[in-house]
JSON list of C-alpha atoms in Angstrom, two decimals:
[
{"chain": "A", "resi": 1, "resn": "UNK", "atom": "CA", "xyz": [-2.96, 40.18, -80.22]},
{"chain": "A", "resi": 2, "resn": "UNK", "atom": "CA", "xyz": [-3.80, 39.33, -76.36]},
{"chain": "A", "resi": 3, "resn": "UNK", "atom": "CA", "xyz": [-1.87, 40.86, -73.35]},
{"chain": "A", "resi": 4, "resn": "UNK", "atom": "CA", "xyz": [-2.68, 39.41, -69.26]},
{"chain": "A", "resi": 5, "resn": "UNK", "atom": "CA", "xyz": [-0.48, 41.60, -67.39]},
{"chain": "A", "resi": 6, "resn": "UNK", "atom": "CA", "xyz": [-0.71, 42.46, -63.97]},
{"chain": "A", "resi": 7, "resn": "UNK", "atom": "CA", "xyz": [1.01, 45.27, -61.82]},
{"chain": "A", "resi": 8, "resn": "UNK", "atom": "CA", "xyz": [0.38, 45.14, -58.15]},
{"chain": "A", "resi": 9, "resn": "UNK", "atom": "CA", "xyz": [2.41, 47.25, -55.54]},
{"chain": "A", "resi": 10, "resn": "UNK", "atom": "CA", "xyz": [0.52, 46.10, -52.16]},
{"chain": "A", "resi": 11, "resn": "UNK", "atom": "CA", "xyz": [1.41, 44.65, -48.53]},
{"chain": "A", "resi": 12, "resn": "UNK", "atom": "CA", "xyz": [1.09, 41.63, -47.49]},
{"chain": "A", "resi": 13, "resn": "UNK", "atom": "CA", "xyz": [-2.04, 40.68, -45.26]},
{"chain": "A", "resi": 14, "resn": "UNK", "atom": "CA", "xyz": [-0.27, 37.32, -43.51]},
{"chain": "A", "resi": 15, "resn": "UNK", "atom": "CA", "xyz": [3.22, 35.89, -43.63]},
{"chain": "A", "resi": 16, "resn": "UNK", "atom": "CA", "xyz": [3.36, 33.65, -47.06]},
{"chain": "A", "resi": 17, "resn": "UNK", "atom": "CA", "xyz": [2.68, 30.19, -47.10]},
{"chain": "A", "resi": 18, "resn": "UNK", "atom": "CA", "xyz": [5.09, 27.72, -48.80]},
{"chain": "A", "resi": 19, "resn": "UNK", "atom": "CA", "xyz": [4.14, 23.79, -50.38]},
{"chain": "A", "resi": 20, "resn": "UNK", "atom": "CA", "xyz": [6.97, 21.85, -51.45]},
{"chain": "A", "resi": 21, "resn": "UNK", "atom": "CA", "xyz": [5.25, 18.92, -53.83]},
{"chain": "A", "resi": 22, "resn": "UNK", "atom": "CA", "xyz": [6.49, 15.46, -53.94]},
{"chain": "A", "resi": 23, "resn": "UNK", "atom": "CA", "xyz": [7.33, 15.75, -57.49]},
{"chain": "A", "resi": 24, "resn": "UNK", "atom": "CA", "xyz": [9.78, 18.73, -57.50]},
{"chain": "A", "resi": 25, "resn": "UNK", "atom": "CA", "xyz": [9.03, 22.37, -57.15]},
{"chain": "A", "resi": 26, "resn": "UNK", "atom": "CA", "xyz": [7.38, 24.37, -54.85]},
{"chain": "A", "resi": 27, "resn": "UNK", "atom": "CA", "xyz": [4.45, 27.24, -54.47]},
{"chain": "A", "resi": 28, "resn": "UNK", "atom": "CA", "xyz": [4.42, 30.33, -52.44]},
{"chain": "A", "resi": 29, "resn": "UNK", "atom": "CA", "xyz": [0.89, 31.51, -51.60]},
{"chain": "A", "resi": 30, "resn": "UNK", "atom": "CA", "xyz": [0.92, 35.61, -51.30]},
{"chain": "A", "resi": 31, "resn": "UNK", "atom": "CA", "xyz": [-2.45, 37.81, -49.87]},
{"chain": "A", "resi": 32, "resn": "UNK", "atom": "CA", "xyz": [-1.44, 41.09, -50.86]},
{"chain": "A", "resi": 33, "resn": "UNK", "atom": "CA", "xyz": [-3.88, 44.09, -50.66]},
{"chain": "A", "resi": 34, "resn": "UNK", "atom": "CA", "xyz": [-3.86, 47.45, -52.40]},
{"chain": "A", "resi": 35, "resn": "UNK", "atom": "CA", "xyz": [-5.93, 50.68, -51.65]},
{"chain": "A", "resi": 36, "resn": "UNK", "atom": "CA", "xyz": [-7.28, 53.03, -53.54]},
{"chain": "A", "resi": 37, "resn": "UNK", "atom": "CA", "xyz": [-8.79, 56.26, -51.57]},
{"chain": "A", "resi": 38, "resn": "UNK", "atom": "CA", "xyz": [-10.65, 59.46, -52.92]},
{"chain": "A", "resi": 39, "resn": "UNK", "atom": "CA", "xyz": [-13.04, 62.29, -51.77]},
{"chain": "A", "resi": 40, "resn": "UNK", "atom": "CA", "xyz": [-16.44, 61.95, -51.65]},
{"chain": "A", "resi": 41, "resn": "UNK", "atom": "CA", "xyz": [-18.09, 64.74, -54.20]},
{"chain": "A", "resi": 42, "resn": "UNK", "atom": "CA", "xyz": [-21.12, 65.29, -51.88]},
{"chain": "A", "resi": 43, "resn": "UNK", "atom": "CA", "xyz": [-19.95, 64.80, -48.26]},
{"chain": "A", "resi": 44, "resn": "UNK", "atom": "CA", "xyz": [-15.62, 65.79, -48.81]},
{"chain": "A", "resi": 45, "resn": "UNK", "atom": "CA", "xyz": [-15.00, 63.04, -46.94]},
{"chain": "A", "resi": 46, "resn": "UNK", "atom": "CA", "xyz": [-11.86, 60.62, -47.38]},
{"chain": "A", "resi": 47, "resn": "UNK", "atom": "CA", "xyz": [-12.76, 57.34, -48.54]},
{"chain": "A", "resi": 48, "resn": "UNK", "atom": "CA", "xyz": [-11.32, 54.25, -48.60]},
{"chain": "A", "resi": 49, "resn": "UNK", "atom": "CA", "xyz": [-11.24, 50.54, -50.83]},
{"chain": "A", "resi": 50, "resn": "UNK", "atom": "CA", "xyz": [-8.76, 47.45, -50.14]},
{"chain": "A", "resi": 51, "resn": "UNK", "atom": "CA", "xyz": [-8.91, 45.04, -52.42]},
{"chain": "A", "resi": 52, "resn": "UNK", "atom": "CA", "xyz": [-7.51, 41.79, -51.95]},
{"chain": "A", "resi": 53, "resn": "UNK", "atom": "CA", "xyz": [-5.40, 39.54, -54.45]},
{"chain": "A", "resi": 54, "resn": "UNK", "atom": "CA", "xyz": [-4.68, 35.96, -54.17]},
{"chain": "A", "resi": 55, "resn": "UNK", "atom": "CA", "xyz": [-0.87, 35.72, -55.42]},
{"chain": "A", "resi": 56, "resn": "UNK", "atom": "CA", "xyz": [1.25, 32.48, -56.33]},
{"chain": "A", "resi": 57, "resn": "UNK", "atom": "CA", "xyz": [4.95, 32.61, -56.74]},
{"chain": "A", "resi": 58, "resn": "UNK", "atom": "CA", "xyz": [6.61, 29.26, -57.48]},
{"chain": "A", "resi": 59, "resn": "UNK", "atom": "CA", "xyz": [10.17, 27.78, -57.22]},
{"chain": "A", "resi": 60, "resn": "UNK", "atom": "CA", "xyz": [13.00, 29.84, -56.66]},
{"chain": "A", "resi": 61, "resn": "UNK", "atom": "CA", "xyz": [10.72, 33.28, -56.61]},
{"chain": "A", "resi": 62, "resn": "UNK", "atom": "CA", "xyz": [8.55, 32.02, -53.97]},
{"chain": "A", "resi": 63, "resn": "UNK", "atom": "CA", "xyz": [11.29, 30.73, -52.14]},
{"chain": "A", "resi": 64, "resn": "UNK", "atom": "CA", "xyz": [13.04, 34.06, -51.81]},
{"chain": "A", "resi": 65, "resn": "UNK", "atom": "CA", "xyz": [9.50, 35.20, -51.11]},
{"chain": "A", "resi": 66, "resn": "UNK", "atom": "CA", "xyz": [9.22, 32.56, -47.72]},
{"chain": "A", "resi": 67, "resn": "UNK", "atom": "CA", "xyz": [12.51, 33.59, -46.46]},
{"chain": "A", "resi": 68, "resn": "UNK", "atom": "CA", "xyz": [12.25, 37.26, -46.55]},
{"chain": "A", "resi": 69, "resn": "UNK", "atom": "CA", "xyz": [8.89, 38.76, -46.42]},
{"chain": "A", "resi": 70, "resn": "UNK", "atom": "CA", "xyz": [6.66, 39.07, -43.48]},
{"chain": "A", "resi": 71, "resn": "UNK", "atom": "CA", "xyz": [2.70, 40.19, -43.11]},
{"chain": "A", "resi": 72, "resn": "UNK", "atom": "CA", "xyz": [3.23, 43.90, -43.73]},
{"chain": "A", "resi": 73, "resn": "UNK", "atom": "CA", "xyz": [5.25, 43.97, -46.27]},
{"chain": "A", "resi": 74, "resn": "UNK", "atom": "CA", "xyz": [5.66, 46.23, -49.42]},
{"chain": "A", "resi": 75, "resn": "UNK", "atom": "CA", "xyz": [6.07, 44.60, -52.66]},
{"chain": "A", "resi": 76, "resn": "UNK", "atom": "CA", "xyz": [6.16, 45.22, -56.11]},
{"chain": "A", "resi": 77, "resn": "UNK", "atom": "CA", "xyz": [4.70, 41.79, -58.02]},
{"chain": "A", "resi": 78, "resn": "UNK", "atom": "CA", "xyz": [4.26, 41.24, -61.98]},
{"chain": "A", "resi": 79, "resn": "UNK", "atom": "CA", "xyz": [2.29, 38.67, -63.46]},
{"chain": "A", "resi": 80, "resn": "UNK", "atom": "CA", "xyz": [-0.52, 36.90, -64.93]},
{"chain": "A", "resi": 81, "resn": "UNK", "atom": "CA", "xyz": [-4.04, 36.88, -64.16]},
{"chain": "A", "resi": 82, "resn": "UNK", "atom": "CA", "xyz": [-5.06, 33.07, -64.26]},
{"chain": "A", "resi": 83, "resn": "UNK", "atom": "CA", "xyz": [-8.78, 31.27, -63.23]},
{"chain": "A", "resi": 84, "resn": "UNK", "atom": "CA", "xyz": [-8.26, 28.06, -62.41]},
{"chain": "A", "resi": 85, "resn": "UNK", "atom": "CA", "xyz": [-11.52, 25.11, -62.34]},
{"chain": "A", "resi": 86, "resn": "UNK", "atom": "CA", "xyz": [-11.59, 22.47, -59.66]},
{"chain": "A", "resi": 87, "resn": "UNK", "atom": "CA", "xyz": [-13.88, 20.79, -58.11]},
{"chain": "A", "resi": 88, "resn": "UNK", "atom": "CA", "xyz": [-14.46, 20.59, -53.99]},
{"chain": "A", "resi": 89, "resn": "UNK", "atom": "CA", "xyz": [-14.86, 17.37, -51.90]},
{"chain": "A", "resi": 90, "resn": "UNK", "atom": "CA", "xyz": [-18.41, 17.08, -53.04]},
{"chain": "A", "resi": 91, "resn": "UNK", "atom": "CA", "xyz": [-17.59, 17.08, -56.49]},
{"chain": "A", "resi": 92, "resn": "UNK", "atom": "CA", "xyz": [-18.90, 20.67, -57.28]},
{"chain": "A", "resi": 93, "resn": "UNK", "atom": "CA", "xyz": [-16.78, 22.71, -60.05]},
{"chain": "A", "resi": 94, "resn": "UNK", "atom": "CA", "xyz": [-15.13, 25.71, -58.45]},
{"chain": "A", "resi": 95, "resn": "UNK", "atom": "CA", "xyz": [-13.44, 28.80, -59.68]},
{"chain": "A", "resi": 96, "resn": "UNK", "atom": "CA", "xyz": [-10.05, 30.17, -58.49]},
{"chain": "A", "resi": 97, "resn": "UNK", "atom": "CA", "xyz": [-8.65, 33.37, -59.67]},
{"chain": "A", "resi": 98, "resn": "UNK", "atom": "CA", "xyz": [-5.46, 34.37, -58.57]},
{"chain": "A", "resi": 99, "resn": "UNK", "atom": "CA", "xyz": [-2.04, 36.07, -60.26]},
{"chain": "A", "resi": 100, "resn": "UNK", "atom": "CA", "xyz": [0.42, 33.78, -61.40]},
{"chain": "A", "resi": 101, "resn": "UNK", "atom": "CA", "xyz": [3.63, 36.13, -60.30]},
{"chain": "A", "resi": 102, "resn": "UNK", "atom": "CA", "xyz": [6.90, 36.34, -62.74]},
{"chain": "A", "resi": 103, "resn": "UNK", "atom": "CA", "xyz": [8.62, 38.99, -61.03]},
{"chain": "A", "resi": 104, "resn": "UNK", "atom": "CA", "xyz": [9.02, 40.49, -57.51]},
{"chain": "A", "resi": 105, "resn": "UNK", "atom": "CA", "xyz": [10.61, 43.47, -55.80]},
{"chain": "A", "resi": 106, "resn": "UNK", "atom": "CA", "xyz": [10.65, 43.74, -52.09]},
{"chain": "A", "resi": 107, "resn": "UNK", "atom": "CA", "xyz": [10.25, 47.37, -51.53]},
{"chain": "A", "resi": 108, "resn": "UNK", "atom": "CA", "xyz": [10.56, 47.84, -47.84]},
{"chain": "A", "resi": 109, "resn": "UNK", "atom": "CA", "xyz": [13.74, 48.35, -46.13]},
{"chain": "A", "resi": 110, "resn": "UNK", "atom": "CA", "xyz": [14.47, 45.21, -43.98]},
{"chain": "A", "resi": 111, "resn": "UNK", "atom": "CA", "xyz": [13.64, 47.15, -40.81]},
{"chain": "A", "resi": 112, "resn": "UNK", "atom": "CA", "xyz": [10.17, 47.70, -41.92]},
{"chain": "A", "resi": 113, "resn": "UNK", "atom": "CA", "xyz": [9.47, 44.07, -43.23]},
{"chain": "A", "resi": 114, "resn": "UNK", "atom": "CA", "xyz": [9.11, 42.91, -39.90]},
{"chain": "A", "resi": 115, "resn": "UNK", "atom": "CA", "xyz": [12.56, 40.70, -39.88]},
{"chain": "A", "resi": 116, "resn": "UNK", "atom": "CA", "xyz": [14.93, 40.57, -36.92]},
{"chain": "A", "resi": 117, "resn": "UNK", "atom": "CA", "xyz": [18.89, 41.94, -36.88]},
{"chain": "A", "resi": 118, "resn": "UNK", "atom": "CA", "xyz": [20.30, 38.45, -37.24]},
{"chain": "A", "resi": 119, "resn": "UNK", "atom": "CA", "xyz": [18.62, 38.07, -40.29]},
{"chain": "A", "resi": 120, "resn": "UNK", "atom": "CA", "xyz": [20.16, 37.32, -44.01]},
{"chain": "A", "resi": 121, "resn": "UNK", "atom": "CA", "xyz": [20.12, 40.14, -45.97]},
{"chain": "A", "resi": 122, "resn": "UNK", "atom": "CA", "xyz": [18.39, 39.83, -49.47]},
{"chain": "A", "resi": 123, "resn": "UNK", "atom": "CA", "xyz": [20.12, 39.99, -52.48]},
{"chain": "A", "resi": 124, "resn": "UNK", "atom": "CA", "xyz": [19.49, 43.43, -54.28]},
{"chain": "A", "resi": 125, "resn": "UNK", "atom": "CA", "xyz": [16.99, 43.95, -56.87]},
{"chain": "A", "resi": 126, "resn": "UNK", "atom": "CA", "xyz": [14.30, 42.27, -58.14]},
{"chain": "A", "resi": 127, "resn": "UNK", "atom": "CA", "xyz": [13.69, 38.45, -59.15]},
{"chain": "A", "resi": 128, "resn": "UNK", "atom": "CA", "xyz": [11.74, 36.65, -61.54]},
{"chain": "A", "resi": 129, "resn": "UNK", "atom": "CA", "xyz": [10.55, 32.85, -62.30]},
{"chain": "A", "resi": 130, "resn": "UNK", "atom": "CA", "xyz": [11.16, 31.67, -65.63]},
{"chain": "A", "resi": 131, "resn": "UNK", "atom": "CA", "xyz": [10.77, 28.05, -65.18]},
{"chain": "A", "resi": 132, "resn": "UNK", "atom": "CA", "xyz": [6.72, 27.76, -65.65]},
{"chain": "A", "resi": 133, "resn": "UNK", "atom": "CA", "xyz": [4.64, 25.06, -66.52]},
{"chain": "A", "resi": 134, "resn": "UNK", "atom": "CA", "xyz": [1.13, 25.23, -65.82]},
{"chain": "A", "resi": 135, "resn": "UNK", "atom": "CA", "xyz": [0.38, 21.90, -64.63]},
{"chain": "A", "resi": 136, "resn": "UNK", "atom": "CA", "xyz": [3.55, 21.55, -62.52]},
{"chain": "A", "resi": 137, "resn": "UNK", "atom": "CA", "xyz": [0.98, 22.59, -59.67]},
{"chain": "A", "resi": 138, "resn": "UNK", "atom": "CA", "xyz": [-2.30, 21.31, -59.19]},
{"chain": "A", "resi": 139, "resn": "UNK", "atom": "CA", "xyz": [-2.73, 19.31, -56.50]},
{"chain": "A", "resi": 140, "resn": "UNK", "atom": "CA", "xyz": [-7.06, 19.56, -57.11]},
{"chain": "A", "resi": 141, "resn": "UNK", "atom": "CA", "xyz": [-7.85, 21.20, -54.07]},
{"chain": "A", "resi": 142, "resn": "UNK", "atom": "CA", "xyz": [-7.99, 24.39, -55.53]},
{"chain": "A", "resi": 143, "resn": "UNK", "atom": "CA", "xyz": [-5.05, 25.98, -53.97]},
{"chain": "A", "resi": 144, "resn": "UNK", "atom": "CA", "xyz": [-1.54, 25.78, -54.22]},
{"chain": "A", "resi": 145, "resn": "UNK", "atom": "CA", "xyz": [-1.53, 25.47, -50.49]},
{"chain": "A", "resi": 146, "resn": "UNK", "atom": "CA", "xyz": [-1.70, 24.93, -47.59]}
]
């Protein structure tokens, strides 16, 4: 038995960036950070890691992900931890690692996720992408976007 599950409650470091592909479907490209803080044993003083996580949402999930969430953002993501190999322009193999999201919950209220009163409210609750197929994506750059 295997399990590659990820949990991630973080905000977002930029606004997400969407890729529509000429063959159907579309990626969402996520930087979400998470903290973890604690108290130095010797000094008692508060300290501080962010670590940063490359996130891909695809089709409908990512598209719900484009309209409604800004840089700041709280959101709860589920998924898979996947490394992808590519190779750059001068034909050295490279290494991506990212999180291949299935599920997503917007957790701020849409006053705090930086969108403006005209907006479209979201639907309620959380959303999830089903329709997967692992080579749907690659376009051999590396990323899924832009």
């Amino acid at each position: 038995m295997s399990v590659n599950k990820v949990i991630l409650v973080g905000r977002l470091g930029v606004d997400p960036e969407s890729r529509a592909f000429p063959t159907g479907g579309s990626i969402c490209n996520l930087r979400i950070a998470t903290s973890e803080s604690w108290r130095d044993k010797q000094t008692g003083e508060r300290q501080e890691r962010t670590e940063w996580h490359r996130v891909i949402l695809r089709n409908k999930l990512g598209e719900i992900a484009q309209q409604y969430l800004k840089k700041g953002a709280q959101v709860y993501i589920e998924g898979r931890i996947q490394t992808r190999k590519w190779q750059d322009k001068g034909g050295n193999d490279m290494y991506t690692t990212e999180i291949v999201g299935s599920e997503m919950t917007m957790l701020d209220s849409k006053s705090n996720a930086g969108s403006s009163a005209g907006d479209p409210q979201p639907p309620a609750g959380g959303y999830n992408d089903m329709d997967y197929n692992p080579g749907d994506y690659d376009n051999g750059d590396g990323y899924y976007g832009g």
